[in-house]
Amino acid sequence: MATYVITGAASGIGAASRRTLESGGHTVIGVDLAHTDVTADLSTPGGRTAAADAVSEASGGVVDGLVCCAGLGSLSHVPGGRLVAVNYFGAVELVTALKPALERADGASVVVISSSSTTTQPGIPENLVTACLDGDEAEAVRIGDQVTAIPAYPASKLALAWWIRREAVRPEWIGNGIRLNAIAPGMIDTPMTSGDDLDPELAKALDFYPVPLGRRGRPDEIAALVEFLLGPGSTLFCGSIVFADGGTDAQLRQQDW
Ligand code: NAD
């Protein structure tokens, strides 16, 4: 049985992934702001280092898989800079800090949660994506605060997807047997899309979000994909961005062939 680390494990997709993996007999080390094994604030470099140290200790220095679910949504009243710090830097810096523990496993797998907003939301600020991929957190936070959370969200998730594609094929990762992949969910029913702190007008607009399947996704449907991408059935997945959105991306990006 494997040892997996899940950030954002206290809620939504992270909590569902925990349940799925534990029911398969695996050990899960959760990281979140509260209500899980490791308490850490992934919006700061110090919080990320503390999280990596605590995980290394709890895992005995060997991690078979890491799932980065911790994130802030664009519909609550959060500054765009903090959103970028959690969604992008909180993921890539933790993945990087845990690389030694992932290397010690026999074929580790990393899954980050991107978003289908990367292809369906117009007006993504490219300078914010570039600042993230350049590793310039101060500049990314400055731009995030300037543009506000709604455009900062898809920018943070687009940068995360491109980081996965860039890094996955480098010898430092796949050469050490570590597979990096991302899931791009559409609208999933979690506190991020139906919580009390959402802007009521924006929350109402979500009811008009096009989902050909006819309903929002459930967190356990993303957890099933997490389990697959961590497991032995997905060994050819390397740098893949897997959309799981009930058809939203396909509907909104049709071509006239
Ligand atoms: P959620 O709000 O239920 O869970 C997010 C978790 O992240 C919470 O437990 C929260 O405490 C944690 N978190 C937030 N800031 C943190 C910080 N500074 N340090 C540590 N933990 C922190 O949301 P969810 O819907 O389960 O989202 C999980 C991931 O999926 C997020 O990255 C989100 O952007 C992404 N996503 C969600 C949807 C959706 O429709 N729900 C769609 C696409 C992508």
Coordinates of N, CA and C and ligand atoms in Angstrom, one line a residue, residues 7-16 31-36 38-44 47-48 51 68-74 82-83 85-87 90-91 112-117 153 156-157 160 183-195 197 206 209 216-217 219 222 244, ligand 1:
T7 N -2.9 18.0 -0.5 CA -3.1 19.3 0.1 C -4.6 19.7 -0.1
G8 N -5.1 20.6 0.7 CA -6.5 20.9 0.6 C -7.4 19.7 1.0
A9 N -6.8 18.9 1.9 CA -7.5 17.6 2.3 C -8.7 17.7 3.1
A10 N -8.9 19.0 3.7 CA -10.0 19.1 4.6 C -11.4 19.4 4.0
S11 N -11.4 19.6 2.6 CA -12.7 20.0 2.0 C -12.7 19.5 0.6
G12 N -13.9 19.5 0.0 CA -14.2 19.3 -1.4 C -13.4 18.1 -2.1
I13 N -12.7 18.4 -3.1 CA -12.1 17.4 -3.9 C -11.0 16.7 -3.1
G14 N -10.2 17.5 -2.3 CA -9.2 16.9 -1.5 C -9.7 15.9 -0.5
A15 N -10.8 16.3 0.2 CA -11.4 15.4 1.2 C -12.0 14.1 0.5
A16 N -12.6 14.3 -0.7 CA -13.1 13.1 -1.4 C -12.0 12.2 -1.9
V31 N -2.8 17.9 4.2 CA -2.2 19.2 4.5 C -3.3 20.3 4.2
D32 N -3.5 21.1 5.2 CA -4.6 22.2 5.0 C -4.4 23.2 6.1
L33 N -5.2 24.2 6.0 CA -5.1 25.3 7.0 C -5.6 24.8 8.4
A34 N -6.4 23.8 8.4 CA -7.0 23.2 9.7 C -7.7 21.9 9.4
H35 N -8.0 21.2 10.4 CA -8.8 20.0 10.3 C -8.2 18.9 9.5
T36 N -6.9 18.7 9.6 CA -6.3 17.6 9.0 C -4.9 17.3 9.6
V38 N -1.5 17.8 8.8 CA -0.5 18.8 8.8 C -1.1 20.2 8.6
T39 N -1.0 21.0 9.6 CA -1.6 22.4 9.5 C -0.5 23.3 8.9
A40 N -0.8 23.9 7.7 CA 0.2 24.8 7.1 C -0.6 25.7 6.1
D41 N 0.0 26.9 6.0 CA -0.6 28.0 5.1 C 0.3 28.0 3.9
L42 N -0.2 27.5 2.8 CA 0.6 27.3 1.6 C 0.7 28.6 0.8
S43 N 0.1 29.7 1.4 CA 0.2 31.0 0.7 C 1.6 31.7 0.9
T44 N 2.4 31.1 1.8 CA 3.7 31.8 2.1 C 4.8 30.8 2.0
G47 N 5.3 28.8 5.1 CA 4.3 27.8 5.3 C 4.5 26.5 4.4
R48 N 5.0 26.8 3.2 CA 5.3 25.7 2.3 C 6.5 24.8 2.8
A51 N 5.3 22.8 5.7 CA 4.5 21.7 5.2 C 5.4 20.6 4.7
C68 N -2.1 17.9 -5.3 CA -2.2 19.3 -4.9 C -3.6 19.9 -5.2
C69 N -4.5 19.9 -4.2 CA -5.9 20.3 -4.3 C -6.1 21.7 -3.6
A70 N -5.2 22.1 -2.7 CA -5.4 23.4 -2.0 C -5.6 24.5 -3.0
G71 N -6.6 25.3 -2.8 CA -6.8 26.4 -3.7 C -7.8 27.3 -3.3
L72 N -7.8 28.5 -3.8 CA -8.9 29.6 -3.6 C -9.6 29.8 -4.8
G73 N -10.9 30.0 -4.7 CA -11.8 30.2 -5.9 C -11.9 31.7 -6.2
S74 N -12.4 32.0 -7.4 CA -12.5 33.4 -7.8 C -13.8 34.1 -7.3
R82 N -3.3 36.8 -3.3 CA -3.3 35.6 -2.3 C -3.7 34.4 -3.1
L83 N -4.7 34.6 -4.0 CA -5.2 33.4 -4.8 C -4.0 32.8 -5.6
A85 N -0.8 33.1 -5.0 CA 0.2 32.5 -4.1 C -0.2 31.1 -3.6
V86 N -1.5 30.9 -3.4 CA -1.9 29.5 -3.0 C -2.0 28.6 -4.2
N87 N -2.7 29.1 -5.2 CA -3.1 28.2 -6.4 C -1.8 27.8 -7.2
G90 N 1.8 27.8 -4.1 CA 1.6 26.8 -3.1 C 1.7 25.3 -3.6
A91 N 1.4 25.2 -4.9 CA 1.5 23.8 -5.5 C 2.9 23.6 -6.0
V112 N -1.8 17.6 -10.0 CA -2.2 18.9 -9.5 C -3.6 19.2 -10.1
I113 N -4.4 20.0 -9.4 CA -5.7 20.3 -9.9 C -5.7 21.7 -10.6
S114 N -5.7 21.7 -11.9 CA -5.8 22.9 -12.7 C -7.3 23.2 -12.8
S115 N -7.8 23.6 -14.0 CA -9.2 24.0 -14.1 C -9.6 24.1 -15.6
S116 N -10.8 23.8 -16.0 CA -11.2 24.0 -17.3 C -11.4 25.5 -17.7
S117 N -11.4 26.3 -16.6 CA -11.5 27.8 -16.9 C -10.3 28.2 -17.7
Y153 N -7.7 33.8 -11.3 CA -8.0 32.4 -11.1 C -7.5 31.6 -12.3
S156 N -3.8 31.6 -12.8 CA -3.0 30.7 -11.9 C -3.1 29.3 -12.3
K157 N -4.3 28.9 -12.8 CA -4.5 27.5 -13.2 C -3.8 27.2 -14.6
L160 N -0.2 26.8 -13.9 CA 0.0 25.4 -13.2 C 0.1 24.3 -14.3
I183 N -5.2 17.5 -13.6 CA -6.6 17.4 -13.9 C -7.2 18.8 -14.0
A184 N -8.0 18.9 -15.1 CA -8.7 20.2 -15.3 C -10.2 20.0 -15.1
P185 N -10.7 20.1 -13.9 CA -12.2 19.9 -13.7 C -13.0 21.1 -14.2
G186 N -14.2 20.7 -14.6 CA -15.2 21.8 -14.9 C -15.8 22.2 -13.5
M187 N -17.1 22.5 -13.6 CA -17.8 22.9 -12.3 C -18.1 21.7 -11.4
I188 N -17.5 21.7 -10.3 CA -17.7 20.6 -9.3 C -18.4 21.2 -8.1
D189 N -19.3 20.4 -7.6 CA -20.1 20.9 -6.4 C -19.3 20.7 -5.1
T190 N -18.7 21.8 -4.7 CA -17.9 21.8 -3.5 C -18.1 23.2 -2.8
P191 N -17.6 23.4 -1.6 CA -17.8 24.7 -1.0 C -17.2 25.9 -1.9
M192 N -16.3 25.5 -2.8 CA -15.8 26.6 -3.7 C -16.8 27.1 -4.6
T193 N -17.8 26.3 -5.0 CA -18.8 26.8 -5.9 C -20.2 26.9 -5.3
S194 N -20.3 26.5 -4.0 CA -21.7 26.7 -3.4 C -21.6 27.1 -1.9
G195 N -20.4 27.6 -1.5 CA -20.2 27.9 -0.1 C -20.9 29.2 0.3
D197 N -19.6 31.9 1.6 CA -18.9 33.2 1.4 C -18.8 33.7 -0.1
L206 N -23.4 31.0 -11.9 CA -22.9 29.6 -12.2 C -24.0 28.7 -12.7
Y209 N -23.8 28.2 -16.3 CA -22.6 27.7 -16.8 C -23.0 26.4 -17.7
R216 N -23.7 19.5 -12.3 CA -22.3 19.8 -11.9 C -21.7 18.4 -11.6
G217 N -20.3 18.4 -11.6 CA -19.6 17.2 -11.2 C -19.6 17.0 -9.7
P219 N -17.4 15.8 -6.2 CA -16.0 15.6 -5.8 C -15.5 14.2 -6.0
I222 N -14.0 13.4 -9.4 CA -12.6 13.8 -9.6 C -11.7 12.9 -8.8
A244 N -12.0 17.0 -17.1 CA -13.2 16.2 -16.6 C -14.2 17.2 -16.2
Ligands
NAD1 P1 -12.7 23.7 -1.5 O1 -12.8 25.1 -1.1 O2 -13.7 22.7 -1.0 O3 -11.2 23.1 -1.0 C1 -10.1 23.9 -1.1 C2 -9.2 23.6 0.1 O4 -8.0 24.3 0.0 C3 -9.8 24.0 1.5 O5 -9.8 22.9 2.4 C4 -9.0 25.1 2.0 O6 -8.8 25.2 3.4 C5 -7.6 24.8 1.3 N1 -6.8 26.0 1.3 C6 -7.1 27.2 0.8 N2 -6.1 28.1 1.1 C7 -5.1 27.4 1.6 C8 -3.8 27.7 2.1 N3 -3.4 29.0 2.1 N4 -3.0 26.7 2.6 C9 -3.5 25.5 2.7 N5 -4.7 25.1 2.3 C10 -5.5 26.0 1.8 O7 -12.5 23.6 -3.0 P2 -12.5 22.4 -4.1 O8 -13.5 22.7 -5.1 O9 -12.4 21.1 -3.5 O10 -11.1 22.8 -4.8 C11 -10.0 21.9 -4.9 C12 -9.1 22.3 -6.1 O11 -9.9 22.1 -7.3 C13 -8.8 23.8 -6.1 O12 -7.4 24.0 -6.5 C14 -9.7 24.4 -7.1 O13 -9.2 25.6 -7.7 C15 -9.8 23.3 -8.1 N6 -11.0 23.3 -8.9 C16 -12.3 23.3 -8.4 C17 -13.4 23.4 -9.2 C18 -14.8 23.4 -8.7 O14 -15.7 23.7 -9.5 N7 -15.0 23.2 -7.4 C19 -13.2 23.5 -10.6 C20 -11.9 23.4 -11.1 C21 -10.8 23.4 -10.3

